[in-house]
Amino acid sequence: MVAGPRRPDTNALVVSLLRDLAAVQTSRQKRWGYARAADAVAGLDAPIESYVRADGSLRKIPHVGPSSTRVILEVLATGASATVEEAVAGSGKAREVERSRGLRDTFLTRADVMKALRSRRRDVVSLDDYRGDLQMHSTYSDGKQSLEAIVETGLARGYEYAAVTDHSHGLPIARGVSMARLAEQHWAIDRLNRKYAGRFRLIKGIEANILADGSLDLTPAERRRVELVVAAPHSALRSASDQTGRMLAAVRAQGVHILGHPRGRKYGVRPGVTADWDRVFDAAARKTVAIEIDGDPRRQDIDHELARRALAAGCLFALDSDAHAVSEWEFAETAVAHARLAGIPAERVVNCWPVDFLLDWARGLSA
Ligand SMILES: [Zn+2]
């Protein structure tokens, strides 16, 4: 089934315009205010139309001030914002704004996510099928959640497992863990797995960094010390030159299970890796390496359009939150929403597999 082109909803348009308005402010405080309002609208569960009162005014939305409200009312009345267009035109930053606007396609707002989750399609993955998150950062690297908090949050969400995938030592900017520190973490994980045996399983993982040449920052022996390797690019994400070779090398590397946020794109900021994705997906499908849909709202990587091509190539998928804090676990829902829009069935999603089956698959790729 091929879905028609999706028109951005009003929430997405408002978010984009408030981001533009933030970008052209000279005062730091105003920049922060509009950015915060943009985030607030992006996080609304419902279409912004439902916030309009009978008298045409807008119901109070936390973190959305009077000037942002004016932009919203303009958009609702005219489908555009004269205020924003004037501010952009007068700022001397019109080209920058234009460029940023070109880097916002196929991002879902929270309202889009809720709509996709509620849609009645039964042949695609749903939240009920989802058993565990496979990209999580803890206080061992740049995360704010303890291992214990990961277990407790997982249990509260009805999960059966979660993979702890802190950044590897090749990424000092994200406080990547040394192998010695990783050994300590494994000791702590073993202890928690004994304590929660039969209820919840922490999986020993790592987020390895894909270097510019496609090699990883961890040796094959280092990779064998964990149960799950998410390999992801964190550099050369603004280059327009073809990086198919880099991504193919990462997929084919021994002991890689998941190609994490494959493009490395960021909302309104950078397009990420340019590659012949069909070749990358084909290689991943042959090796049964899962392609990640990273649900971080700023990433949404890969998106539903690319995911549809990966599905056609026969790929497996990992739908992850990439949570660095307990408050970010709901990002997994954004990943599930993209998967639903792409038409991905639950059996292709490794997060929906029972833990023994998942670990069997993982061991097969590590060997
Ligand atoms: Zn990453």
Tab-separated table of C-alpha atoms and ligand atoms in Angstrom:
chain	number	residue	atom	x	y	z
A	1	MET	CA	0.000	0.000	0.000
A	2	VAL	CA	1.374	3.392	-0.957
A	3	ALA	CA	0.282	6.361	1.105
A	4	GLY	CA	-0.256	9.678	-0.611
A	5	PRO	CA	1.980	12.663	0.135
A	6	ARG	CA	1.379	13.893	3.663
A	7	ARG	CA	0.631	17.545	4.134
A	8	PRO	CA	2.278	18.936	7.251
A	9	ASP	CA	-0.378	19.551	9.894
A	10	THR	CA	-0.916	22.969	11.422
A	11	ASN	CA	1.145	22.063	14.473
A	12	ALA	CA	4.146	21.294	12.250
A	13	LEU	CA	3.729	24.580	10.392
A	14	VAL	CA	3.474	26.571	13.624
A	15	VAL	CA	6.551	24.832	15.057
A	16	SER	CA	8.508	25.624	11.920
A	17	LEU	CA	7.485	29.302	11.955
A	18	LEU	CA	8.261	29.723	15.662
A	19	ARG	CA	11.677	28.153	15.036
A	20	ASP	CA	12.229	30.702	12.244
A	21	LEU	CA	11.199	33.507	14.543
A	22	ALA	CA	13.608	32.226	17.192
A	23	ALA	CA	16.422	32.069	14.644
A	24	VAL	CA	16.134	35.745	13.668
A	25	GLN	CA	15.983	37.199	17.183
A	26	THR	CA	18.925	39.266	18.343
A	27	SER	CA	18.048	38.933	22.003
A	28	ARG	CA	18.990	35.667	23.588
A	29	GLN	CA	15.989	35.697	25.830
A	30	LYS	CA	13.532	36.099	22.949
A	31	ARG	CA	15.322	33.408	20.980
A	32	TRP	CA	14.919	31.078	23.926
A	33	GLY	CA	11.260	32.077	24.401
A	34	TYR	CA	10.240	31.306	20.811
A	35	ALA	CA	12.236	28.071	20.780
A	36	ARG	CA	10.484	27.002	23.954
A	37	ALA	CA	7.096	27.864	22.454
A	38	ALA	CA	8.001	25.842	19.341
A	39	ASP	CA	8.871	22.831	21.507
A	40	ALA	CA	5.617	23.236	23.437
A	41	VAL	CA	3.539	23.128	20.244
A	42	ALA	CA	5.580	20.211	18.875
A	43	GLY	CA	4.730	18.338	22.075
A	44	LEU	CA	0.951	18.898	21.981
A	45	ASP	CA	-1.047	15.669	21.756
A	46	ALA	CA	-3.841	17.263	19.759
A	47	PRO	CA	-4.083	19.515	16.691
A	48	ILE	CA	-3.775	23.165	17.645
A	49	GLU	CA	-7.200	23.821	16.088
A	50	SER	CA	-8.682	22.096	19.129
A	51	TYR	CA	-7.228	24.843	21.355
A	52	VAL	CA	-9.353	27.573	19.774
A	53	ARG	CA	-12.218	28.820	21.928
A	54	ALA	CA	-15.668	29.699	20.596
A	55	ASP	CA	-14.732	33.406	20.630
A	56	GLY	CA	-11.722	32.731	18.397
A	57	SER	CA	-9.102	33.173	21.126
A	58	LEU	CA	-6.595	30.488	22.029
A	59	ARG	CA	-6.689	28.396	25.187
A	60	LYS	CA	-3.617	28.764	27.327
A	61	ILE	CA	-0.754	26.496	26.270
A	62	PRO	CA	2.115	26.283	28.788
A	63	HIS	CA	5.281	28.073	27.590
A	64	VAL	CA	3.470	29.814	24.724
A	65	GLY	CA	3.469	33.594	25.292
A	66	PRO	CA	1.415	36.389	23.676
A	67	SER	CA	3.686	36.929	20.644
A	68	SER	CA	3.775	33.233	19.853
A	69	THR	CA	0.006	33.100	20.300
A	70	ARG	CA	-0.308	35.850	17.692
A	71	VAL	CA	1.670	33.755	15.207
A	72	ILE	CA	-0.552	30.747	15.909
A	73	LEU	CA	-3.745	32.769	15.347
A	74	GLU	CA	-2.355	34.140	12.071
A	75	VAL	CA	-1.574	30.627	10.876
A	76	LEU	CA	-5.024	29.394	11.848
A	77	ALA	CA	-6.658	32.296	9.992
A	78	THR	CA	-4.488	32.454	6.860
A	79	GLY	CA	-2.277	29.345	6.708
A	80	ALA	CA	0.789	31.576	7.030
A	81	SER	CA	2.276	34.187	9.351
A	82	ALA	CA	2.858	37.723	8.108
A	83	THR	CA	4.606	38.505	11.399
A	84	VAL	CA	7.199	35.792	10.870
A	85	GLU	CA	7.731	36.540	7.172
A	86	GLU	CA	8.322	40.229	7.952
A	87	ALA	CA	10.719	39.412	10.764
A	88	VAL	CA	12.646	37.028	8.519
A	89	ALA	CA	12.763	39.488	5.602
A	90	GLY	CA	14.071	42.251	7.851
A	91	SER	CA	16.648	40.112	9.626
A	92	GLY	CA	19.263	39.653	6.905
A	93	LYS	CA	19.040	35.929	7.648
A	94	ALA	CA	16.474	34.957	4.998
A	95	ARG	CA	18.837	32.513	3.293
A	96	GLU	CA	19.707	30.792	6.525
A	97	VAL	CA	16.028	30.435	7.367
A	98	GLU	CA	15.268	29.086	3.896
A	99	ARG	CA	17.987	26.483	4.285
A	100	SER	CA	16.690	25.444	7.670
A	101	ARG	CA	13.146	25.106	6.301
A	102	GLY	CA	14.474	22.604	3.785
A	103	LEU	CA	15.658	20.380	6.625
A	104	ARG	CA	12.280	19.765	8.284
A	105	ASP	CA	10.566	17.326	5.953
A	106	THR	CA	9.015	14.117	7.275
A	107	PHE	CA	9.369	15.136	10.933
A	108	LEU	CA	6.276	14.263	12.970
A	109	THR	CA	4.866	16.411	15.754
A	110	ARG	CA	3.506	14.698	18.853
A	111	ALA	CA	-0.007	15.205	17.435
A	112	ASP	CA	1.058	13.335	14.254
A	113	VAL	CA	2.515	10.584	16.428
A	114	MET	CA	-0.716	10.201	18.403
A	115	LYS	CA	-2.723	10.090	15.198
A	116	ALA	CA	-0.497	7.392	13.703
A	117	LEU	CA	-0.621	5.352	16.931
A	118	ARG	CA	-4.419	5.532	17.031
A	119	SER	CA	-4.978	4.684	13.387
A	120	ARG	CA	-6.839	1.439	12.887
A	121	ARG	CA	-4.286	-0.433	10.790
A	122	ARG	CA	-3.871	-3.912	12.263
A	123	ASP	CA	-1.208	-5.261	9.919
A	124	VAL	CA	1.495	-2.953	11.307
A	125	VAL	CA	3.471	-2.766	14.552
A	126	SER	CA	1.673	-1.211	17.517
A	127	LEU	CA	2.693	-0.144	21.006
A	128	ASP	CA	1.084	-3.323	22.380
A	129	ASP	CA	3.658	-5.404	20.467
A	130	TYR	CA	6.596	-3.477	21.897
A	131	ARG	CA	8.665	-5.328	24.541
A	132	GLY	CA	11.784	-3.259	25.075
A	133	ASP	CA	13.872	-0.280	24.076
A	134	LEU	CA	17.264	-0.979	22.535
A	135	GLN	CA	18.952	2.409	22.683
A	136	MET	CA	19.315	3.897	26.157
A	137	HIS	CA	21.951	6.088	27.754
A	138	SER	CA	22.762	5.972	31.447
A	139	THR	CA	24.838	8.004	33.862
A	140	TYR	CA	27.829	5.913	32.736
A	141	SER	CA	28.031	8.174	29.634
A	142	ASP	CA	25.975	11.279	28.828
A	143	GLY	CA	22.644	10.062	30.207
A	144	LYS	CA	20.860	11.227	33.356
A	145	GLN	CA	19.243	7.899	34.313
A	146	SER	CA	20.749	5.248	36.580
A	147	LEU	CA	20.620	1.575	35.623
A	148	GLU	CA	18.072	1.008	38.368
A	149	ALA	CA	15.900	3.820	36.972
A	150	ILE	CA	16.054	2.132	33.571
A	151	VAL	CA	14.733	-1.118	35.038
A	152	GLU	CA	11.999	0.586	37.055
A	153	THR	CA	10.873	2.794	34.166
A	154	GLY	CA	10.848	-0.195	31.849
A	155	LEU	CA	8.692	-2.166	34.270
A	156	ALA	CA	6.337	0.783	34.700
A	157	ARG	CA	5.877	0.935	30.934
A	158	GLY	CA	5.178	-2.784	30.725
A	159	TYR	CA	8.466	-3.638	28.997
A	160	GLU	CA	10.344	-6.903	29.451
A	161	TYR	CA	13.839	-5.664	28.662
A	162	ALA	CA	16.008	-2.693	27.738
A	163	ALA	CA	19.483	-2.405	26.290
A	164	VAL	CA	21.942	-0.073	27.963
A	165	THR	CA	23.861	1.440	25.065
A	166	ASP	CA	26.142	4.118	26.421
A	167	HIS	CA	28.533	5.845	24.053
A	168	SER	CA	31.796	4.043	23.425
A	169	HIS	CA	35.243	5.384	24.320
A	170	GLY	CA	35.768	6.836	20.836
A	171	LEU	CA	33.275	9.600	21.557
A	172	PRO	CA	34.733	11.606	24.447
A	173	ILE	CA	32.386	14.521	23.648
A	174	ALA	CA	29.486	12.326	24.822
A	175	ARG	CA	31.515	11.063	27.804
A	176	GLY	CA	32.109	7.717	26.096
A	177	VAL	CA	32.824	4.869	28.517
A	178	SER	CA	36.238	3.254	28.789
A	179	MET	CA	36.403	-0.526	28.615
A	180	ALA	CA	37.293	-0.604	32.312
A	181	ARG	CA	34.225	1.427	33.191
A	182	LEU	CA	32.149	-0.804	30.926
A	183	ALA	CA	33.302	-3.829	32.917
A	184	GLU	CA	32.038	-2.093	36.071
A	185	GLN	CA	28.736	-1.428	34.350
A	186	HIS	CA	28.433	-5.097	33.415
A	187	TRP	CA	28.948	-6.072	37.012
A	188	ALA	CA	26.138	-3.691	38.010
A	189	ILE	CA	23.894	-5.049	35.238
A	190	ASP	CA	24.506	-8.644	36.365
A	191	ARG	CA	23.506	-7.668	39.878
A	192	LEU	CA	20.272	-6.009	38.678
A	193	ASN	CA	19.464	-8.928	36.401
A	194	ARG	CA	19.728	-11.254	39.392
A	195	LYS	CA	17.534	-8.962	41.456
A	196	TYR	CA	14.847	-8.649	38.771
A	197	ALA	CA	15.172	-12.167	37.358
A	198	GLY	CA	12.014	-13.277	35.596
A	199	ARG	CA	10.637	-9.743	35.568
A	200	PHE	CA	13.067	-7.627	33.598
A	201	ARG	CA	16.278	-8.085	31.688
A	202	LEU	CA	18.940	-5.433	31.109
A	203	ILE	CA	20.938	-6.138	27.960
A	204	LYS	CA	24.617	-5.176	27.862
A	205	GLY	CA	24.986	-2.901	24.876
A	206	ILE	CA	27.073	-0.098	23.489
A	207	GLU	CA	26.611	2.678	20.946
A	208	ALA	CA	29.751	2.402	18.848
A	209	ASN	CA	30.831	5.331	16.714
A	210	ILE	CA	31.106	4.899	12.945
A	211	LEU	CA	34.247	6.749	11.855
A	212	ALA	CA	34.455	8.639	8.557
A	213	ASP	CA	36.003	5.612	6.792
A	214	GLY	CA	33.263	3.275	8.009
A	215	SER	CA	35.378	1.510	10.621
A	216	LEU	CA	34.202	1.501	14.229
A	217	ASP	CA	35.879	2.971	17.293
A	218	LEU	CA	35.737	-0.436	19.012
A	219	THR	CA	37.871	-3.415	17.989
A	220	PRO	CA	36.100	-6.713	17.174
A	221	ALA	CA	37.313	-8.079	20.519
A	222	GLU	CA	35.859	-5.082	22.354
A	223	ARG	CA	32.568	-5.521	20.511
A	224	ARG	CA	32.395	-9.133	21.642
A	225	ARG	CA	32.352	-7.983	25.250
A	226	VAL	CA	28.780	-6.692	24.901
A	227	GLU	CA	25.555	-8.413	23.869
A	228	LEU	CA	24.301	-5.689	21.535
A	229	VAL	CA	26.171	-3.193	19.351
A	230	VAL	CA	24.372	-0.164	17.952
A	231	ALA	CA	26.710	1.397	15.376
A	232	ALA	CA	25.910	5.020	14.575
A	233	PRO	CA	27.486	7.985	12.783
A	234	HIS	CA	28.266	11.131	14.804
A	235	SER	CA	30.572	13.013	12.418
A	236	ALA	CA	30.739	14.157	8.773
A	237	LEU	CA	26.963	14.658	8.886
A	238	ARG	CA	26.890	17.885	6.879
A	239	SER	CA	28.875	16.636	3.909
A	240	ALA	CA	26.968	16.336	0.635
A	241	SER	CA	29.423	13.814	-0.806
A	242	ASP	CA	28.380	10.198	-1.141
A	243	GLN	CA	29.077	8.044	1.926
A	244	THR	CA	27.601	4.743	0.766
A	245	GLY	CA	30.945	3.011	1.334
A	246	ARG	CA	31.102	4.243	4.907
A	247	MET	CA	27.640	2.935	5.747
A	248	LEU	CA	28.172	-0.384	3.940
A	249	ALA	CA	31.378	-0.950	5.894
A	250	ALA	CA	29.552	-0.311	9.165
A	251	VAL	CA	26.726	-2.713	8.296
A	252	ARG	CA	29.208	-5.411	7.292
A	253	ALA	CA	31.461	-4.981	10.335
A	254	GLN	CA	31.662	-8.030	12.579
A	255	GLY	CA	29.374	-7.890	15.585
A	256	VAL	CA	27.132	-4.988	14.586
A	257	HIS	CA	23.440	-5.552	15.347
A	258	ILE	CA	21.731	-2.241	14.744
A	259	LEU	CA	22.567	0.642	12.417
A	260	GLY	CA	21.661	3.502	14.779
A	261	HIS	CA	20.179	6.828	13.573
A	262	PRO	CA	21.601	5.968	10.128
A	263	ARG	CA	21.480	9.441	8.581
A	264	GLY	CA	22.496	11.512	11.571
A	265	ARG	CA	20.060	14.210	10.471
A	266	LYS	CA	18.822	16.913	12.836
A	267	TYR	CA	15.625	18.940	12.572
A	268	GLY	CA	16.278	22.198	10.728
A	269	VAL	CA	20.025	21.886	11.270
A	270	ARG	CA	21.662	19.239	9.090
A	271	PRO	CA	20.636	16.742	6.425
A	272	GLY	CA	22.899	13.945	7.633
A	273	VAL	CA	24.687	11.342	5.554
A	274	THR	CA	24.144	11.173	1.794
A	275	ALA	CA	24.203	7.572	0.580
A	276	ASP	CA	22.645	5.087	-1.794
A	277	TRP	CA	20.327	3.877	0.940
A	278	ASP	CA	18.848	1.052	-1.106
A	279	ARG	CA	22.300	-0.542	-1.294
A	280	VAL	CA	22.823	-0.046	2.435
A	281	PHE	CA	19.407	-1.561	3.217
A	282	ASP	CA	20.090	-4.471	0.895
A	283	ALA	CA	23.368	-5.234	2.704
A	284	ALA	CA	21.647	-4.905	6.097
A	285	ALA	CA	18.827	-7.235	5.052
A	286	ARG	CA	21.287	-9.894	3.836
A	287	LYS	CA	23.146	-9.816	7.147
A	288	THR	CA	20.013	-9.370	9.319
A	289	VAL	CA	21.390	-6.150	10.773
A	290	ALA	CA	18.454	-4.060	12.006
A	291	ILE	CA	17.892	-0.529	10.739
A	292	GLU	CA	17.008	1.848	13.539
A	293	ILE	CA	14.197	4.322	13.610
A	294	ASP	CA	15.464	6.689	16.291
A	295	GLY	CA	12.484	8.376	17.935
A	296	ASP	CA	14.245	11.418	19.387
A	297	PRO	CA	11.942	14.187	18.041
A	298	ARG	CA	14.931	16.157	16.731
A	299	ARG	CA	16.281	13.084	14.912
A	300	GLN	CA	13.374	10.889	13.680
A	301	ASP	CA	16.021	8.920	11.827
A	302	ILE	CA	15.259	7.077	9.585
A	303	ASP	CA	11.852	8.514	8.757
A	304	HIS	CA	8.810	6.660	7.434
A	305	GLU	CA	9.618	7.373	3.792
A	306	LEU	CA	13.079	5.847	3.958
A	307	ALA	CA	11.757	3.099	6.227
A	308	ARG	CA	9.321	2.040	3.521
A	309	ARG	CA	12.306	1.425	1.219
A	310	ALA	CA	14.101	-0.529	3.938
A	311	LEU	CA	10.972	-2.622	4.407
A	312	ALA	CA	10.871	-3.402	0.696
A	313	ALA	CA	14.551	-4.425	0.887
A	314	GLY	CA	13.620	-6.990	3.554
A	315	CYS	CA	15.219	-5.256	6.546
A	316	LEU	CA	14.668	-5.815	10.225
A	317	PHE	CA	14.044	-2.711	12.326
A	318	ALA	CA	14.880	-1.438	15.802
A	319	LEU	CA	12.471	1.211	17.124
A	320	ASP	CA	14.276	3.091	19.873
A	321	SER	CA	13.861	6.161	22.036
A	322	ASP	CA	17.575	7.005	22.333
A	323	ALA	CA	16.510	8.210	25.803
A	324	HIS	CA	19.096	10.001	27.910
A	325	ALA	CA	16.581	10.552	30.737
A	326	VAL	CA	13.441	8.923	32.079
A	327	SER	CA	11.330	11.725	30.557
A	328	GLU	CA	12.531	10.709	27.073
A	329	TRP	CA	11.271	7.132	26.994
A	330	GLU	CA	8.127	8.262	25.186
A	331	PHE	CA	10.350	9.019	22.169
A	332	ALA	CA	9.946	5.307	21.363
A	333	GLU	CA	6.365	6.171	20.431
A	334	THR	CA	7.646	8.500	17.714
A	335	ALA	CA	9.660	5.606	16.307
A	336	VAL	CA	6.621	3.308	16.410
A	337	ALA	CA	4.549	5.995	14.652
A	338	HIS	CA	7.057	6.196	11.777
A	339	ALA	CA	7.077	2.408	11.527
A	340	ARG	CA	3.277	2.357	11.308
A	341	LEU	CA	3.275	4.994	8.594
A	342	ALA	CA	5.876	2.922	6.733
A	343	GLY	CA	3.685	-0.202	7.008
A	344	ILE	CA	6.157	-2.272	9.053
A	345	PRO	CA	4.680	-5.427	10.653
A	346	ALA	CA	5.615	-6.363	14.244
A	347	GLU	CA	7.570	-9.475	13.268
A	348	ARG	CA	10.142	-7.313	11.459
A	349	VAL	CA	10.750	-5.257	14.617
A	350	VAL	CA	13.390	-6.731	16.924
A	351	ASN	CA	11.954	-4.819	19.925
A	352	CYS	CA	8.827	-6.964	19.591
A	353	TRP	CA	10.692	-10.257	19.916
A	354	PRO	CA	10.794	-12.270	23.146
A	355	VAL	CA	14.100	-11.684	24.926
A	356	ASP	CA	15.480	-15.187	24.273
A	357	PHE	CA	14.785	-14.897	20.579
A	358	LEU	CA	16.329	-11.430	20.533
A	359	LEU	CA	19.496	-12.627	22.281
A	360	ASP	CA	19.758	-15.619	19.936
A	361	TRP	CA	19.712	-13.277	16.968
A	362	ALA	CA	22.279	-11.044	18.682
A	363	ARG	CA	24.611	-13.958	19.466
A	364	GLY	CA	24.392	-15.128	15.885
A	365	LEU	CA	25.685	-11.783	14.640
A	366	SER	CA	28.413	-11.535	17.291
A	367	ALA	CA	29.891	-14.944	16.535
B	1	ZN	ZN	24.091	8.491	18.752
